[in-house]
Amino acid sequence: MRAFQLVEWQEPPELREVPVPEPGPGQVLVKVGGAGACHSDLHIMQAPAPPVATRLPFTLGHENAGWVETPGPGVAGFAPGDPVIVYGPWGCGLCANCREGRENYCEKTAGMGGGLGGHDGGMAEYLLVPASRFLIPLEALDPREAAPLSDAGLTSYHAVKRSMHLLGPGSTAVVIGAGALGQMAIQILRALSAASTVIAVDTAADKLEIARRMGADEGLLSGDGAIARIKDITRGQGAQLVLDMVGVDPTLQMAAQMARVLGHLTIVGLGGGALPVNFSSPPHECSVASPYWGSIPELMEVITLARQQKIKMLVEHFPLERASEAYQLLHDGKIQGRAVITPHA
C-alpha cells in the first residue's frame, strides 16, 4: 500500500510503498477514508531528532476516520465496513487517567498516538489501530468529512468544556485564530453556551467572515483595536474565556489583555510563544492552562454534536499523491478549514 512517511528528521516526507499491516489480537485494521493535515504535522516535519529514540520512517496522520477492514482476533462490537473515527492519543489503558478515558494524559505514554512518532498514522491506505477501544462508531457520518473531528473537533471541545462554568448568560468568550480549530471552537461555544457572546479575532478578514457565518457575534482584526473593543463589550472587565488557538508571542500578549479577573486563558495553539506572567498580568486569579487533546468520552460527545448537525468542519479533499501539496497550502495559510487526505478517493 501507499503511505506518506517521514523518513528523515527535517526532511520532506515521502510517498512510499509499504506492506499492509495485519491485525493481531485486539487490534483492528481500518481502511482510511480521511486523514486530516494538521499544523502539528508541520512542527513534526520541521523538528530536529527528539532526545528519545523514535522509529523512522513512520506514517504521518493523527486525525483519522474510515471503515473497519479486518477486526483482529478477540475484537467484538465491530464488523467489516463499519464507519469509525479513531481516537488519537493511544494510552496504556491501565493507569488511572486511562481508566477514566483520559488517555491523552496517560501516565506511561504521554498520550502519543499514530502519526506522531513511533506509531504509523493514517496517511496511508490502511491504518493499524492497536485496540478497539480507540474506535468510535460514526453511523451516518462520512469518514472523509468527519476525520478532523478527532483532533480539531476534540481539542476545541475539551478546551471549551473545561470552562463551561464561566459561560453563563451575559458572559463573553474570545477565540483568537479563526482557522480550523478556531472555527470548531466557535461552533462548539454556540452549541454549548448559546447565551454567551462569542468574538473571533484574526489577522485575515476572510477568516473572520467565515467565523461570523459559523456563529461568532463579532469578528475583530488582531491588535489594539480588538483589545479595546472587547473591553468595551465587557464594560472594562475582559472576557470570561480567552482561547488562543495560535500561541505565538503577539497573540498571547493580546490574550492576557483580553482576559478578566477570575477568568480562563487557555493556550491551544502550538506557535511556540511564551506568555509573560507577573503580578499584574494576566489579571488576578486568571487561570492559565494548555490542554492537550481530550478524552474518549468527550470525542463521543463531539460525534453526537456532528450527528445533530450542530458542528461541521470546512473540509478540502486531497488524494494521497497530493499530500505534500496539501501541507504546503496549509503552511502558506491557503486552507480555510482542514485539508483532508483521502487515500481511497
mmCIF file of C-alpha atoms in Angstrom:
data_model
loop_
_atom_site.group_PDB
_atom_site.id
_atom_site.type_symbol
_atom_site.label_atom_id
_atom_site.label_comp_id
_atom_site.label_asym_id
_atom_site.label_seq_id
_atom_site.Cartn_x
_atom_site.Cartn_y
_atom_site.Cartn_z
ATOM 1 C CA MET A 1 0.000 0.000 0.000
ATOM 2 C CA ARG A 2 0.999 3.662 -0.306
ATOM 3 C CA ALA A 3 1.935 5.659 2.781
ATOM 4 C CA PHE A 4 3.073 9.270 3.300
ATOM 5 C CA GLN A 5 6.021 8.876 5.636
ATOM 6 C CA LEU A 6 8.597 10.915 7.492
ATOM 7 C CA VAL A 7 11.865 9.226 6.527
ATOM 8 C CA GLU A 8 14.431 11.630 7.998
ATOM 9 C CA TRP A 9 14.107 14.430 10.552
ATOM 10 C CA GLN A 10 13.855 17.902 8.991
ATOM 11 C CA GLU A 11 13.463 16.396 5.523
ATOM 12 C CA PRO A 12 10.273 16.425 3.404
ATOM 13 C CA PRO A 13 8.045 13.346 3.868
ATOM 14 C CA GLU A 14 7.868 10.817 1.052
ATOM 15 C CA LEU A 15 5.120 8.744 -0.537
ATOM 16 C CA ARG A 16 6.357 5.154 -0.209
ATOM 17 C CA GLU A 17 5.194 1.594 -0.769
ATOM 18 C CA VAL A 18 4.875 -0.379 2.475
ATOM 19 C CA PRO A 19 3.216 -3.675 3.443
ATOM 20 C CA VAL A 20 -0.404 -3.715 4.552
ATOM 21 C CA PRO A 21 -0.296 -4.432 8.314
ATOM 22 C CA GLU A 22 -2.028 -7.496 9.719
ATOM 23 C CA PRO A 23 -4.069 -7.036 12.913
ATOM 24 C CA GLY A 24 -3.102 -9.117 15.907
ATOM 25 C CA PRO A 25 -5.267 -9.964 18.932
ATOM 26 C CA GLY A 26 -7.399 -6.981 19.952
ATOM 27 C CA GLN A 27 -6.205 -4.862 17.040
ATOM 28 C CA VAL A 28 -8.252 -3.505 14.127
ATOM 29 C CA LEU A 29 -7.206 -2.753 10.563
ATOM 30 C CA VAL A 30 -9.038 0.333 9.277
ATOM 31 C CA LYS A 31 -9.438 1.294 5.631
ATOM 32 C CA VAL A 32 -8.653 5.007 5.765
ATOM 33 C CA GLY A 33 -11.355 7.318 4.451
ATOM 34 C CA GLY A 34 -9.800 10.588 5.573
ATOM 35 C CA ALA A 35 -6.684 11.783 7.388
ATOM 36 C CA GLY A 36 -6.524 15.436 8.412
ATOM 37 C CA ALA A 37 -3.444 17.531 7.674
ATOM 38 C CA CYS A 38 -2.741 19.408 10.905
ATOM 39 C CA HIS A 39 -0.317 22.194 11.835
ATOM 40 C CA SER A 40 1.131 19.760 14.378
ATOM 41 C CA ASP A 41 2.417 17.726 11.450
ATOM 42 C CA LEU A 42 4.298 20.756 10.148
ATOM 43 C CA HIS A 43 6.000 21.048 13.541
ATOM 44 C CA ILE A 44 6.954 17.358 13.364
ATOM 45 C CA MET A 45 8.411 17.792 9.879
ATOM 46 C CA GLN A 46 10.494 20.775 10.938
ATOM 47 C CA ALA A 47 11.660 19.424 14.297
ATOM 48 C CA PRO A 48 15.155 18.033 14.930
ATOM 49 C CA ALA A 49 15.528 14.440 16.059
ATOM 50 C CA PRO A 50 13.968 14.073 19.525
ATOM 51 C CA PRO A 51 16.185 13.162 22.514
ATOM 52 C CA VAL A 52 14.255 9.898 22.927
ATOM 53 C CA ALA A 53 14.901 7.407 20.132
ATOM 54 C CA THR A 54 11.942 7.345 17.707
ATOM 55 C CA ARG A 55 11.486 4.792 14.962
ATOM 56 C CA LEU A 56 11.898 6.075 11.415
ATOM 57 C CA PRO A 57 10.270 6.005 8.983
ATOM 58 C CA PHE A 58 6.725 6.386 10.271
ATOM 59 C CA THR A 59 3.490 7.328 8.540
ATOM 60 C CA LEU A 60 2.046 10.755 9.323
ATOM 61 C CA GLY A 61 -1.603 11.476 10.079
ATOM 62 C CA HIS A 62 -3.176 11.616 13.549
ATOM 63 C CA GLU A 63 -6.708 12.762 12.556
ATOM 64 C CA ASN A 64 -8.205 9.607 11.118
ATOM 65 C CA ALA A 65 -11.511 8.053 10.164
ATOM 66 C CA GLY A 66 -12.500 5.238 7.831
ATOM 67 C CA TRP A 67 -14.139 1.835 7.688
ATOM 68 C CA VAL A 68 -13.283 -1.321 9.598
ATOM 69 C CA GLU A 69 -11.412 -3.606 7.217
ATOM 70 C CA THR A 70 -10.345 -6.516 9.424
ATOM 71 C CA PRO A 71 -11.021 -6.952 13.150
ATOM 72 C CA GLY A 72 -8.239 -8.890 14.854
ATOM 73 C CA PRO A 73 -8.828 -11.988 16.972
ATOM 74 C CA GLY A 74 -10.909 -11.251 20.067
ATOM 75 C CA VAL A 75 -12.358 -7.957 18.796
ATOM 76 C CA ALA A 76 -16.082 -7.624 19.474
ATOM 77 C CA GLY A 77 -18.558 -4.894 18.558
ATOM 78 C CA PHE A 78 -17.109 -4.023 15.150
ATOM 79 C CA ALA A 79 -17.636 -5.634 11.766
ATOM 80 C CA PRO A 80 -16.028 -5.078 8.339
ATOM 81 C CA GLY A 81 -17.470 -1.999 6.685
ATOM 82 C CA ASP A 82 -18.413 -0.180 9.898
ATOM 83 C CA PRO A 83 -17.618 3.556 9.625
ATOM 84 C CA VAL A 84 -15.427 4.633 12.543
ATOM 85 C CA ILE A 85 -13.361 7.522 13.815
ATOM 86 C CA VAL A 86 -10.035 6.854 15.538
ATOM 87 C CA TYR A 87 -9.283 8.386 18.929
ATOM 88 C CA GLY A 88 -5.807 9.852 18.525
ATOM 89 C CA PRO A 89 -3.895 9.595 21.826
ATOM 90 C CA TRP A 90 -3.067 5.937 22.400
ATOM 91 C CA GLY A 91 -2.509 5.384 26.108
ATOM 92 C CA CYS A 92 -1.596 2.281 28.060
ATOM 93 C CA GLY A 93 -5.200 1.629 29.095
ATOM 94 C CA LEU A 94 -4.131 0.704 32.629
ATOM 95 C CA CYS A 95 -3.150 3.857 34.524
ATOM 96 C CA ALA A 96 -5.702 5.928 36.446
ATOM 97 C CA ASN A 97 -6.104 8.530 33.714
ATOM 98 C CA CYS A 98 -6.604 5.924 31.015
ATOM 99 C CA ARG A 99 -9.196 4.090 33.124
ATOM 100 C CA GLU A 100 -11.194 7.338 33.129
ATOM 101 C CA GLY A 101 -10.958 7.649 29.340
ATOM 102 C CA ARG A 102 -8.334 10.401 29.538
ATOM 103 C CA GLU A 103 -5.719 8.581 27.507
ATOM 104 C CA ASN A 104 -4.476 11.966 26.316
ATOM 105 C CA TYR A 105 -2.915 12.206 29.781
ATOM 106 C CA CYS A 106 -1.651 8.640 30.019
ATOM 107 C CA GLU A 107 0.994 8.366 32.726
ATOM 108 C CA LYS A 108 3.133 5.972 30.683
ATOM 109 C CA THR A 109 2.894 7.020 27.021
ATOM 110 C CA ALA A 110 2.156 10.760 27.368
ATOM 111 C CA GLY A 111 -0.802 10.270 25.043
ATOM 112 C CA MET A 112 1.263 9.651 21.906
ATOM 113 C CA GLY A 113 -0.621 8.021 19.081
ATOM 114 C CA GLY A 114 -0.362 7.100 15.443
ATOM 115 C CA GLY A 115 1.286 9.640 13.179
ATOM 116 C CA LEU A 116 3.096 11.487 15.970
ATOM 117 C CA GLY A 117 6.237 9.380 16.095
ATOM 118 C CA GLY A 118 6.888 5.712 16.716
ATOM 119 C CA HIS A 119 3.446 4.528 15.543
ATOM 120 C CA ASP A 120 2.220 4.729 11.966
ATOM 121 C CA GLY A 121 -0.634 7.158 11.321
ATOM 122 C CA GLY A 122 -3.437 7.330 8.807
ATOM 123 C CA MET A 123 -1.924 8.953 5.728
ATOM 124 C CA ALA A 124 -1.944 5.574 4.069
ATOM 125 C CA GLU A 125 -4.462 3.256 2.532
ATOM 126 C CA TYR A 126 -4.808 1.320 5.791
ATOM 127 C CA LEU A 127 -4.200 2.086 9.466
ATOM 128 C CA LEU A 128 -3.499 -0.462 12.183
ATOM 129 C CA VAL A 129 -5.282 0.604 15.378
ATOM 130 C CA PRO A 130 -3.744 -1.079 18.452
ATOM 131 C CA ALA A 131 -7.012 -1.575 20.377
ATOM 132 C CA SER A 132 -10.700 -1.452 19.520
ATOM 133 C CA ARG A 133 -11.357 0.964 22.418
ATOM 134 C CA PHE A 134 -9.837 3.691 20.229
ATOM 135 C CA LEU A 135 -12.662 3.341 17.691
ATOM 136 C CA ILE A 136 -15.961 5.199 17.903
ATOM 137 C CA PRO A 137 -18.818 4.410 15.501
ATOM 138 C CA LEU A 138 -19.686 7.191 13.071
ATOM 139 C CA GLU A 139 -23.025 5.732 11.956
ATOM 140 C CA ALA A 140 -24.280 8.019 9.155
ATOM 141 C CA LEU A 141 -21.314 10.426 9.221
ATOM 142 C CA ASP A 142 -18.927 10.246 6.255
ATOM 143 C CA PRO A 143 -15.375 9.375 7.418
ATOM 144 C CA ARG A 144 -13.938 11.657 4.730
ATOM 145 C CA GLU A 145 -15.726 14.606 6.317
ATOM 146 C CA ALA A 146 -15.522 13.514 9.960
ATOM 147 C CA ALA A 147 -11.777 12.804 10.271
ATOM 148 C CA PRO A 148 -10.850 16.289 11.646
ATOM 149 C CA LEU A 149 -13.322 15.846 14.492
ATOM 150 C CA SER A 150 -10.797 13.515 16.143
ATOM 151 C CA ASP A 151 -8.373 16.386 16.808
ATOM 152 C CA ALA A 152 -9.584 19.804 15.646
ATOM 153 C CA GLY A 153 -13.035 18.962 16.974
ATOM 154 C CA LEU A 154 -11.994 17.163 20.142
ATOM 155 C CA THR A 155 -9.219 19.583 21.122
ATOM 156 C CA SER A 156 -11.538 22.570 20.717
ATOM 157 C CA TYR A 157 -14.367 20.812 22.549
ATOM 158 C CA HIS A 158 -12.224 19.963 25.564
ATOM 159 C CA ALA A 159 -10.794 23.500 25.678
ATOM 160 C CA VAL A 160 -14.322 24.930 25.792
ATOM 161 C CA LYS A 161 -15.958 22.352 28.046
ATOM 162 C CA ARG A 162 -13.470 22.782 30.903
ATOM 163 C CA SER A 163 -14.579 26.427 31.168
ATOM 164 C CA MET A 164 -18.338 25.988 30.811
ATOM 165 C CA HIS A 165 -18.982 27.041 34.417
ATOM 166 C CA LEU A 166 -17.826 30.543 33.440
ATOM 167 C CA LEU A 167 -20.073 30.893 30.406
ATOM 168 C CA GLY A 168 -23.497 31.825 31.703
ATOM 169 C CA PRO A 169 -25.845 34.474 30.309
ATOM 170 C CA GLY A 170 -24.035 37.743 29.676
ATOM 171 C CA SER A 171 -20.591 36.102 29.511
ATOM 172 C CA THR A 172 -18.042 36.651 26.754
ATOM 173 C CA ALA A 173 -15.749 34.147 25.051
ATOM 174 C CA VAL A 174 -12.939 35.200 22.715
ATOM 175 C CA VAL A 175 -11.413 32.887 20.102
ATOM 176 C CA ILE A 176 -8.042 34.106 18.806
ATOM 177 C CA GLY A 177 -7.313 32.467 15.456
ATOM 178 C CA ALA A 178 -10.205 31.543 13.164
ATOM 179 C CA GLY A 179 -8.545 28.635 11.376
ATOM 180 C CA ALA A 180 -9.706 25.028 11.665
ATOM 181 C CA LEU A 181 -9.562 24.800 15.473
ATOM 182 C CA GLY A 182 -10.957 28.281 15.941
ATOM 183 C CA GLN A 183 -13.869 27.547 13.610
ATOM 184 C CA MET A 184 -14.680 24.447 15.617
ATOM 185 C CA ALA A 185 -14.392 26.322 18.925
ATOM 186 C CA ILE A 186 -16.860 28.967 17.723
ATOM 187 C CA GLN A 187 -19.416 26.331 16.735
ATOM 188 C CA ILE A 188 -18.936 24.443 19.994
ATOM 189 C CA LEU A 189 -19.389 27.626 22.024
ATOM 190 C CA ARG A 190 -22.613 28.292 20.132
ATOM 191 C CA ALA A 191 -23.806 24.727 20.732
ATOM 192 C CA LEU A 192 -22.939 24.591 24.450
ATOM 193 C CA SER A 193 -23.407 28.194 25.547
ATOM 194 C CA ALA A 194 -25.964 29.952 23.378
ATOM 195 C CA ALA A 195 -26.256 32.815 25.882
ATOM 196 C CA SER A 196 -22.566 33.807 25.620
ATOM 197 C CA THR A 197 -21.211 36.496 23.321
ATOM 198 C CA VAL A 198 -18.624 34.864 21.039
ATOM 199 C CA ILE A 199 -15.940 37.053 19.478
ATOM 200 C CA ALA A 200 -13.448 35.892 16.839
ATOM 201 C CA VAL A 201 -10.070 37.606 16.421
ATOM 202 C CA ASP A 202 -7.789 37.029 13.459
ATOM 203 C CA THR A 203 -5.378 38.799 11.114
ATOM 204 C CA ALA A 204 -7.340 37.755 7.997
ATOM 205 C CA ALA A 205 -10.642 39.357 7.045
ATOM 206 C CA ASP A 206 -11.789 36.304 5.063
ATOM 207 C CA LYS A 207 -11.384 34.047 8.093
ATOM 208 C CA LEU A 208 -13.352 36.494 10.216
ATOM 209 C CA GLU A 209 -16.177 36.330 7.682
ATOM 210 C CA ILE A 210 -16.173 32.518 7.956
ATOM 211 C CA ALA A 211 -16.172 32.878 11.758
ATOM 212 C CA ARG A 212 -19.285 35.058 11.587
ATOM 213 C CA ARG A 213 -21.032 32.523 9.365
ATOM 214 C CA MET A 214 -20.205 29.840 11.912
ATOM 215 C CA GLY A 215 -21.795 31.736 14.771
ATOM 216 C CA ALA A 216 -19.393 34.398 16.025
ATOM 217 C CA ASP A 217 -21.266 37.506 17.143
ATOM 218 C CA GLU A 218 -18.397 39.709 16.046
ATOM 219 C CA GLY A 219 -15.124 39.406 14.142
ATOM 220 C CA LEU A 220 -12.190 41.651 15.007
ATOM 221 C CA LEU A 221 -8.845 42.183 13.336
ATOM 222 C CA SER A 222 -5.969 41.447 15.728
ATOM 223 C CA GLY A 223 -4.371 44.354 17.520
ATOM 224 C CA ASP A 224 -5.010 47.135 20.000
ATOM 225 C CA GLY A 225 -8.379 47.869 18.425
ATOM 226 C CA ALA A 226 -9.580 44.353 19.200
ATOM 227 C CA ILE A 227 -8.463 44.672 22.814
ATOM 228 C CA ALA A 228 -10.276 47.998 23.166
ATOM 229 C CA ARG A 229 -13.462 46.610 21.586
ATOM 230 C CA ILE A 230 -13.540 43.601 23.923
ATOM 231 C CA LYS A 231 -13.003 45.870 26.927
ATOM 232 C CA ASP A 232 -15.888 47.981 25.683
ATOM 233 C CA ILE A 233 -18.193 44.985 25.210
ATOM 234 C CA THR A 234 -17.369 43.669 28.693
ATOM 235 C CA ARG A 235 -17.613 47.082 30.416
ATOM 236 C CA GLY A 236 -13.913 47.138 31.069
ATOM 237 C CA GLN A 237 -13.723 43.712 32.692
ATOM 238 C CA GLY A 238 -12.441 41.475 29.904
ATOM 239 C CA ALA A 239 -13.706 38.099 28.722
ATOM 240 C CA GLN A 240 -14.508 35.139 30.955
ATOM 241 C CA LEU A 241 -12.760 32.823 28.482
ATOM 242 C CA VAL A 242 -9.984 33.590 26.014
ATOM 243 C CA LEU A 243 -8.923 30.730 23.751
ATOM 244 C CA ASP A 244 -5.625 31.309 21.957
ATOM 245 C CA MET A 245 -5.663 28.894 19.022
ATOM 246 C CA VAL A 246 -2.394 30.328 17.656
ATOM 247 C CA GLY A 247 0.032 30.523 20.562
ATOM 248 C CA VAL A 248 2.654 32.978 19.295
ATOM 249 C CA ASP A 249 4.041 35.863 21.368
ATOM 250 C CA PRO A 250 1.737 38.591 19.967
ATOM 251 C CA THR A 251 -1.451 36.539 20.421
ATOM 252 C CA LEU A 252 -0.515 35.509 23.949
ATOM 253 C CA GLN A 253 0.213 39.099 24.930
ATOM 254 C CA MET A 254 -3.122 40.118 23.407
ATOM 255 C CA ALA A 255 -4.929 37.281 25.196
ATOM 256 C CA ALA A 256 -3.596 38.445 28.572
ATOM 257 C CA GLN A 257 -5.064 41.901 27.952
ATOM 258 C CA MET A 258 -8.434 40.494 26.880
ATOM 259 C CA ALA A 259 -8.938 38.182 29.869
ATOM 260 C CA ARG A 260 -10.580 39.175 33.144
ATOM 261 C CA VAL A 261 -10.041 38.604 36.851
ATOM 262 C CA LEU A 262 -11.021 35.002 37.743
ATOM 263 C CA GLY A 263 -11.292 34.155 34.057
ATOM 264 C CA HIS A 264 -9.640 31.448 31.956
ATOM 265 C CA LEU A 265 -6.860 31.972 29.421
ATOM 266 C CA THR A 266 -6.441 28.743 27.504
ATOM 267 C CA ILE A 267 -3.480 28.154 25.190
ATOM 268 C CA VAL A 268 -4.366 25.688 22.424
ATOM 269 C CA GLY A 269 -2.102 26.755 19.548
ATOM 270 C CA LEU A 270 1.396 25.351 19.152
ATOM 271 C CA GLY A 271 3.007 28.555 17.916
ATOM 272 C CA GLY A 272 5.825 28.292 20.449
ATOM 273 C CA GLY A 273 5.284 31.676 22.068
ATOM 274 C CA ALA A 274 5.661 32.480 25.753
ATOM 275 C CA LEU A 275 3.126 34.184 27.999
ATOM 276 C CA PRO A 276 4.659 36.893 30.199
ATOM 277 C CA VAL A 277 3.433 36.394 33.761
ATOM 278 C CA ASN A 278 3.815 38.842 36.610
ATOM 279 C CA PHE A 279 1.729 40.184 39.500
ATOM 280 C CA SER A 280 -0.471 42.284 37.220
ATOM 281 C CA SER A 281 -0.701 40.178 34.054
ATOM 282 C CA PRO A 282 -2.660 38.077 33.342
ATOM 283 C CA PRO A 283 -5.375 39.545 35.602
ATOM 284 C CA HIS A 284 -5.543 38.351 39.205
ATOM 285 C CA GLU A 285 -6.518 34.704 39.621
ATOM 286 C CA CYS A 286 -6.971 34.269 35.886
ATOM 287 C CA SER A 287 -6.326 30.573 35.314
ATOM 288 C CA VAL A 288 -3.888 29.761 32.506
ATOM 289 C CA ALA A 289 -3.921 26.255 31.021
ATOM 290 C CA SER A 290 -2.569 24.426 27.990
ATOM 291 C CA PRO A 291 -4.868 21.418 27.464
ATOM 292 C CA TYR A 292 -3.855 18.558 25.206
ATOM 293 C CA TRP A 293 -6.479 16.886 23.007
ATOM 294 C CA GLY A 294 -9.441 15.469 25.015
ATOM 295 C CA SER A 295 -10.869 12.251 26.443
ATOM 296 C CA ILE A 296 -12.594 9.335 24.740
ATOM 297 C CA PRO A 297 -15.997 10.237 26.274
ATOM 298 C CA GLU A 298 -15.543 13.795 25.006
ATOM 299 C CA LEU A 299 -14.895 12.523 21.475
ATOM 300 C CA MET A 300 -18.169 10.606 21.713
ATOM 301 C CA GLU A 301 -19.874 13.882 22.627
ATOM 302 C CA VAL A 302 -18.221 15.630 19.668
ATOM 303 C CA ILE A 303 -19.546 12.940 17.329
ATOM 304 C CA THR A 304 -23.018 13.432 18.798
ATOM 305 C CA LEU A 305 -22.867 17.172 18.065
ATOM 306 C CA ALA A 306 -21.786 16.400 14.496
ATOM 307 C CA ARG A 307 -24.657 13.932 14.051
ATOM 308 C CA GLN A 308 -27.031 16.652 15.288
ATOM 309 C CA GLN A 309 -25.500 19.000 12.663
ATOM 310 C CA LYS A 310 -24.507 21.496 15.337
ATOM 311 C CA ILE A 311 -20.839 21.434 14.275
ATOM 312 C CA LYS A 312 -19.257 20.882 10.876
ATOM 313 C CA MET A 313 -15.706 21.247 9.665
ATOM 314 C CA LEU A 314 -14.890 23.007 6.397
ATOM 315 C CA VAL A 315 -13.024 20.303 4.504
ATOM 316 C CA GLU A 316 -10.901 20.366 1.344
ATOM 317 C CA HIS A 317 -10.050 16.909 -0.005
ATOM 318 C CA PHE A 318 -6.716 15.838 -1.500
ATOM 319 C CA PRO A 319 -5.729 12.406 -2.849
ATOM 320 C CA LEU A 320 -2.765 10.739 -1.172
ATOM 321 C CA GLU A 321 -0.391 11.645 -4.006
ATOM 322 C CA ARG A 322 -1.102 15.351 -3.324
ATOM 323 C CA ALA A 323 -0.323 15.209 0.406
ATOM 324 C CA SER A 324 2.817 17.350 0.018
ATOM 325 C CA GLU A 325 0.790 19.985 -1.816
ATOM 326 C CA ALA A 326 -1.839 19.995 0.930
ATOM 327 C CA TYR A 327 0.815 20.641 3.581
ATOM 328 C CA GLN A 328 2.362 23.438 1.527
ATOM 329 C CA LEU A 329 -1.027 25.127 1.195
ATOM 330 C CA LEU A 330 -1.540 24.689 4.938
ATOM 331 C CA HIS A 331 1.868 26.224 5.629
ATOM 332 C CA ASP A 332 1.031 29.172 3.364
ATOM 333 C CA GLY A 333 -2.310 29.804 5.092
ATOM 334 C CA LYS A 334 -4.341 28.923 1.991
ATOM 335 C CA ILE A 335 -6.574 26.272 3.582
ATOM 336 C CA GLN A 336 -9.736 27.826 5.008
ATOM 337 C CA GLY A 337 -10.743 24.842 7.136
ATOM 338 C CA ARG A 338 -8.976 21.490 7.145
ATOM 339 C CA ALA A 339 -7.139 19.698 4.349
ATOM 340 C CA VAL A 340 -8.092 16.011 4.452
ATOM 341 C CA ILE A 341 -6.123 13.330 2.639
ATOM 342 C CA THR A 342 -8.415 10.703 1.073
ATOM 343 C CA PRO A 343 -6.378 7.614 0.115
ATOM 344 C CA HIS A 344 -9.373 5.835 -1.422
ATOM 345 C CA ALA A 345 -10.967 8.804 -3.227
#
